[in-house]
Tab-separated table of C-alpha atoms in Angstrom:
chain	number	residue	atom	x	y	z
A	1	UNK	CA	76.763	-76.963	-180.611
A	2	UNK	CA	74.729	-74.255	-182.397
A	3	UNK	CA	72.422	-73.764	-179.651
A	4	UNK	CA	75.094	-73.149	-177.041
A	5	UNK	CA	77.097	-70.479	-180.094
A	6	UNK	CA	73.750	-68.776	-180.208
A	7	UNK	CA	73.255	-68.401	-176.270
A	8	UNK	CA	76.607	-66.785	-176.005
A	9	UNK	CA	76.601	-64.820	-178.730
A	10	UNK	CA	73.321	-63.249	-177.784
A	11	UNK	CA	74.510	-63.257	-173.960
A	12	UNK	CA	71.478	-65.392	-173.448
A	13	UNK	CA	71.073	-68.196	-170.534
A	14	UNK	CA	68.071	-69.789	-172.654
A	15	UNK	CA	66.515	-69.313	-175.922
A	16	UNK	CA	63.182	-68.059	-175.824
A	17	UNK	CA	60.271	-70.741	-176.758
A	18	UNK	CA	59.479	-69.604	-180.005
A	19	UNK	CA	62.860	-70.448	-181.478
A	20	UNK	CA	64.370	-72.700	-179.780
A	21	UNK	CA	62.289	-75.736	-181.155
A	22	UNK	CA	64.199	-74.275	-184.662
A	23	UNK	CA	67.524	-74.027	-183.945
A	24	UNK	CA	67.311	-77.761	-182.799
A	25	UNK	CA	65.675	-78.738	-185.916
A	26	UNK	CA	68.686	-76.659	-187.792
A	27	UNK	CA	71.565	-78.569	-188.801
A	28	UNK	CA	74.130	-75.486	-189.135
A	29	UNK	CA	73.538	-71.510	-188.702
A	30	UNK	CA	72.656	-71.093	-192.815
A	31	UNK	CA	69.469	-73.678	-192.061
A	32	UNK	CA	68.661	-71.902	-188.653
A	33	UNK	CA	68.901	-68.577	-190.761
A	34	UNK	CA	66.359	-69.572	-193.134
A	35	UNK	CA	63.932	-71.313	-190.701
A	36	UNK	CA	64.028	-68.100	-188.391
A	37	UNK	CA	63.355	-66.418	-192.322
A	38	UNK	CA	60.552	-68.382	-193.187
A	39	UNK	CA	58.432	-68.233	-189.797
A	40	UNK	CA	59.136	-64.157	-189.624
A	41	UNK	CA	57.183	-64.156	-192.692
A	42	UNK	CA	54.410	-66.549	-191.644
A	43	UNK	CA	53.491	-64.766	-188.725
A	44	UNK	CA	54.008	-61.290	-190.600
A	45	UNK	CA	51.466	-62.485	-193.051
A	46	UNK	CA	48.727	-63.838	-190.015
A	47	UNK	CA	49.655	-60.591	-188.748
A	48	UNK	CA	48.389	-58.562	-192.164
A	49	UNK	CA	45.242	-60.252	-192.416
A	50	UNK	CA	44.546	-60.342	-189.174
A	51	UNK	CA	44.693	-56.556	-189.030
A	52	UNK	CA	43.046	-56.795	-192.565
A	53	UNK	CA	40.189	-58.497	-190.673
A	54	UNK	CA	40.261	-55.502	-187.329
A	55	UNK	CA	39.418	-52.724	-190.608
A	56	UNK	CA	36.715	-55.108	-191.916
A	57	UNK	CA	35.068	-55.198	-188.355
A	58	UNK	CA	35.586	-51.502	-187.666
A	59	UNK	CA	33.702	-50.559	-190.789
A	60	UNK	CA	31.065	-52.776	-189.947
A	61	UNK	CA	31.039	-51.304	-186.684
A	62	UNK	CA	30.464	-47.710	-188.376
A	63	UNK	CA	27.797	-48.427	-190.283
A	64	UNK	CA	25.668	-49.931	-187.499
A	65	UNK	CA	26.850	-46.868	-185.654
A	66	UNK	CA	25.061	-45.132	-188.408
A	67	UNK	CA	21.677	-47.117	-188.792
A	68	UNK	CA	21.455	-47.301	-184.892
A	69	UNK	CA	21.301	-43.113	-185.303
A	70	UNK	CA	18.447	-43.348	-187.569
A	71	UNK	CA	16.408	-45.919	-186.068
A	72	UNK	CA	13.489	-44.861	-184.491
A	73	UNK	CA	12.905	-48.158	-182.374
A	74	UNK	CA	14.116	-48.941	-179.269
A	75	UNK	CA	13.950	-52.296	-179.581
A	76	UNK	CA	15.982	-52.614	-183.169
A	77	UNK	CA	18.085	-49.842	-181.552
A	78	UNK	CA	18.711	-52.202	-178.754
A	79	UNK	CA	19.983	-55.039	-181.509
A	80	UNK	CA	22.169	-52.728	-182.805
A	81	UNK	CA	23.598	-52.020	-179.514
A	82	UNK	CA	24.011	-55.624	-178.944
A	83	UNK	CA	25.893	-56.470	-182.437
A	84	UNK	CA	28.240	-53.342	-182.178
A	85	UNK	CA	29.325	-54.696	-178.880
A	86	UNK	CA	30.285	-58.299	-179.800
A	87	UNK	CA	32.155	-56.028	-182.739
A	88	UNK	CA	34.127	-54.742	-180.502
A	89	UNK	CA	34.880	-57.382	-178.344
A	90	UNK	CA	36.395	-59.181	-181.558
A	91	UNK	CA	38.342	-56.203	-182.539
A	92	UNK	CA	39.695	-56.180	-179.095
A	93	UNK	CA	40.339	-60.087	-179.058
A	94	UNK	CA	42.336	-59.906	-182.633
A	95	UNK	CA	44.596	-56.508	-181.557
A	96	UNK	CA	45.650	-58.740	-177.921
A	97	UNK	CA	46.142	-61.514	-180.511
A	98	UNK	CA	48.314	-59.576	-182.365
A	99	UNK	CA	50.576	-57.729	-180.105
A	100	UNK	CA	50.580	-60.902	-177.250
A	101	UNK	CA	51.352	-63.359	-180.347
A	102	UNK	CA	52.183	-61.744	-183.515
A	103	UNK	CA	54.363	-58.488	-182.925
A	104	UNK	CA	56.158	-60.376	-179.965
A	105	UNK	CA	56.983	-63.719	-182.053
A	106	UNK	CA	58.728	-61.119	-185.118
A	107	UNK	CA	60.582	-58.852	-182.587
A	108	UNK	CA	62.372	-62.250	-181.590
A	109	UNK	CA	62.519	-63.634	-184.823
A	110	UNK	CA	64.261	-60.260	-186.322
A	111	UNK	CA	66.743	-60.203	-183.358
A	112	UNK	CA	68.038	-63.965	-184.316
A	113	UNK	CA	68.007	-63.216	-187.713
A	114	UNK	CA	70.050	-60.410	-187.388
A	115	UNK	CA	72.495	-62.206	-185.134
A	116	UNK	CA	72.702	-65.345	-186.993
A	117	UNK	CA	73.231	-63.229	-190.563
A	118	UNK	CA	76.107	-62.296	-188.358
A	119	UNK	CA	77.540	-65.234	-187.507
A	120	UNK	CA	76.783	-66.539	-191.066
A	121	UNK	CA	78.901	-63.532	-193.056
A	122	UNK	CA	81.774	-64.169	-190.486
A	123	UNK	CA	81.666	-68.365	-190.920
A	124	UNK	CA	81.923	-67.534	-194.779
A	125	UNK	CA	84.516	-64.859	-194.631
A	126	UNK	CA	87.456	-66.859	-196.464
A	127	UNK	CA	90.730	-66.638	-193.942
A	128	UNK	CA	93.426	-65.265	-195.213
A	129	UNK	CA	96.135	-67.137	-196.904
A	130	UNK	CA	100.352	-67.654	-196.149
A	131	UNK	CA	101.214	-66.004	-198.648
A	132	UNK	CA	98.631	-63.440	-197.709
A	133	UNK	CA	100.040	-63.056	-194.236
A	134	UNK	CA	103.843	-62.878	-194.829
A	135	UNK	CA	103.136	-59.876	-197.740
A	136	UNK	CA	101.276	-58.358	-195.155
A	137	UNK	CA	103.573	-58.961	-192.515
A	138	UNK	CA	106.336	-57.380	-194.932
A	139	UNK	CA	104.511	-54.705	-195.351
A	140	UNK	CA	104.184	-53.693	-192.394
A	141	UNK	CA	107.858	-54.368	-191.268
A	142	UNK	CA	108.448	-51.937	-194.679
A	143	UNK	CA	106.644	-49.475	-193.365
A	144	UNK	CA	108.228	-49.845	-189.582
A	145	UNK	CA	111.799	-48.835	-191.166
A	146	UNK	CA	110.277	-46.138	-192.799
A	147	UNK	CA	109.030	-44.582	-189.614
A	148	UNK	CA	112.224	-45.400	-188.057
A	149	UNK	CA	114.178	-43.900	-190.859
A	150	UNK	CA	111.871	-40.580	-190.241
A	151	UNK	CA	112.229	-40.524	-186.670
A	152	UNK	CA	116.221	-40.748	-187.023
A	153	UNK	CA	116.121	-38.084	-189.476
A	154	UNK	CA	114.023	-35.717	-187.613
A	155	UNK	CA	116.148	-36.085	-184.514
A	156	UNK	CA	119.488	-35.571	-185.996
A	157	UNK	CA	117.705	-32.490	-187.930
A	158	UNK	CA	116.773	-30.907	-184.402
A	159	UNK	CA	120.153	-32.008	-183.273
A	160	UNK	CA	122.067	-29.963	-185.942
A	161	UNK	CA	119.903	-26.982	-184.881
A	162	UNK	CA	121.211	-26.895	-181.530
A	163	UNK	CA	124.619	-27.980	-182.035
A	164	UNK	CA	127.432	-24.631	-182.298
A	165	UNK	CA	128.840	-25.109	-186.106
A	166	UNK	CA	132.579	-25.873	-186.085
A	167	UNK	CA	134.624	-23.402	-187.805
A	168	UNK	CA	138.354	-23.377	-188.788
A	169	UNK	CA	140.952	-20.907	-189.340
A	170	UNK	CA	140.756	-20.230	-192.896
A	171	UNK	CA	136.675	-19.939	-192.413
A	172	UNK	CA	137.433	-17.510	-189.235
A	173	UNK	CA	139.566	-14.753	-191.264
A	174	UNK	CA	137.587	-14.676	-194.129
A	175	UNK	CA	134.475	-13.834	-191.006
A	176	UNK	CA	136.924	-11.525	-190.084
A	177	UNK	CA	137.414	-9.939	-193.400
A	178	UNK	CA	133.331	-9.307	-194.086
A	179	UNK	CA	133.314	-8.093	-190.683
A	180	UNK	CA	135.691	-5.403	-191.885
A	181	UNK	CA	134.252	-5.086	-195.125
A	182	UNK	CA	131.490	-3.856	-192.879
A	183	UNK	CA	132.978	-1.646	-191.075
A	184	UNK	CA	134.602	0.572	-193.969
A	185	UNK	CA	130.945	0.662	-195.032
A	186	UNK	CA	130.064	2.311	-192.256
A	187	UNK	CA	133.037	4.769	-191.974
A	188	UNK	CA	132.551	5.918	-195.662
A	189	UNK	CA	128.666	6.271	-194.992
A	190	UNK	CA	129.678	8.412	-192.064
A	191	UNK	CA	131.946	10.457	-194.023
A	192	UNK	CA	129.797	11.095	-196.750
A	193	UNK	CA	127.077	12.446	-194.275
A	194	UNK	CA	127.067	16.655	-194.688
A	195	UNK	CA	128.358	18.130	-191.511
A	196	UNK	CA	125.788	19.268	-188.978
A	197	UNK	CA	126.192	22.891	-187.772
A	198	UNK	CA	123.883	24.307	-185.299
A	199	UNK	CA	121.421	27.552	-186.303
A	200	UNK	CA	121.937	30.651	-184.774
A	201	UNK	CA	119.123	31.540	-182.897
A	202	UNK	CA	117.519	35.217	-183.991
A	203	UNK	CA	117.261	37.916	-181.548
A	204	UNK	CA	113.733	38.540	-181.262
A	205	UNK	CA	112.373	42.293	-181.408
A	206	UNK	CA	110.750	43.258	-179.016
A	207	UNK	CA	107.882	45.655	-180.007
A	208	UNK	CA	107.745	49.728	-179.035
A	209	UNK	CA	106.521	49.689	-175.839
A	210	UNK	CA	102.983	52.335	-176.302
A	211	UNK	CA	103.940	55.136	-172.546
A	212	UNK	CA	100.802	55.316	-170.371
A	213	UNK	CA	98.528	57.819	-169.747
A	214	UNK	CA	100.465	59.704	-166.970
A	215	UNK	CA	103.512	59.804	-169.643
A	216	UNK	CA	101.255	61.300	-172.035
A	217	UNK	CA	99.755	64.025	-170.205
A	218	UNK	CA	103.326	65.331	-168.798
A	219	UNK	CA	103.969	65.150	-172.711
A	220	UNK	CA	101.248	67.241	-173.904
A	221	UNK	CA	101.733	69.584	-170.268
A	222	UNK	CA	105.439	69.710	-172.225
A	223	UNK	CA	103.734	70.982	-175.576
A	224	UNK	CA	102.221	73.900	-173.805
């Protein structure tokens, strides 16, 4: 039953009163959808000229604002009064009216319009076919094997890695023979390196030693 799709698709215990006397007029979601359509934009259009009738009354309200300024009479000023207060009182009365009535009935309406655009794309999504189903299903069993194949593949690679390579005789001497090859490198770089002889250290000269004083005077005593 549509009403009872619509309650638990919405998690809803009971539809609100502004649409549920339309969804059990509706015969199937589509005519729901386009009921819930059609009053969203009646009550958006109320809702325009009522607000189109709030500026009309406001302006009014301005210019008695105005000629109540300039009159000089208390009693005419007192008639003004009078008439700019029954303004706003209407102004007041058509805003309620329009949040109360208007703006509540088109938040609901949008919210099962949404939902039931929903639930219409999804009743006309076409289901997939056999045929459909077992290319997709081999497709996907195609690319299972691949994954496989990759997994095996990286595991024996890791597998080689750590596994000691097997080597036989005739691979071990011919090791053995670039291991030697290697080793009369070395030698004959050795040999050809010039032979290292320590340098003689040179005696260092010491300088003439200048005699002191008392030397000099016995010296020059000498001289005499």
């Amino acid at each position: 039953m549509l009403l009872d799709k619509i309650k638990k698709m919405m998690g809803l215990g009971t539809l609100p009163d502004e649409v549920a006397p339309i969804y059990k007029g509706a015969r199937s979601e589509k005519e729901a959808l386009e009921l819930l359509r059609d009053a969203r934009r009646r009550d958006e259009d109320r809702r325009n000229r009522a607000l189109e009738d709030v500026e009309i009354l406001q302006s009014r309200e301005s210019e008695l604002m105005d000629e109540g300024r300039k009159e000089g009479d208390q009693n005419r000023r007192l008639s003004l009064a009078r008439r700019i207060k029954d303004i706003r009182w209407k102004i007041e009365e058509i805003e309620a009216r329009i949040e109360s009535v208007f703006n509540k009935r088109i938040r609901i309406y949008k919210e099962h319009v949404a939902s039931l655009e929903t639930l219409v794309a999804l009743a006309e999504e076409p289901l997939p076919s056999q045929k459909q189903l077992e290319e997709v299903a081999i497709k996907a069993k195609e690319k299972r094997d691949d994954l496989d194949r990759t997994v095996a593949m990286a595991e024996g690679m890791s597998l080689d890695k750590n596994t000691e390579p097997v080597i036989d005789a005739e691979e071990r001497a011919i090791l053995e023979e670039f291991q030697k090859s290697d080793e009369a490198k070395i030698e004959q770089a050795e040999a050809d390196l010039p032979e290292f002889r320590p340098r003689e250290k040179k005696r260092r000269e010491e300088p003439a030693r200048e005699p002191k004083a008392a030397e000099r005077g016995d010296e020059e005593e000498e001289l005499e």
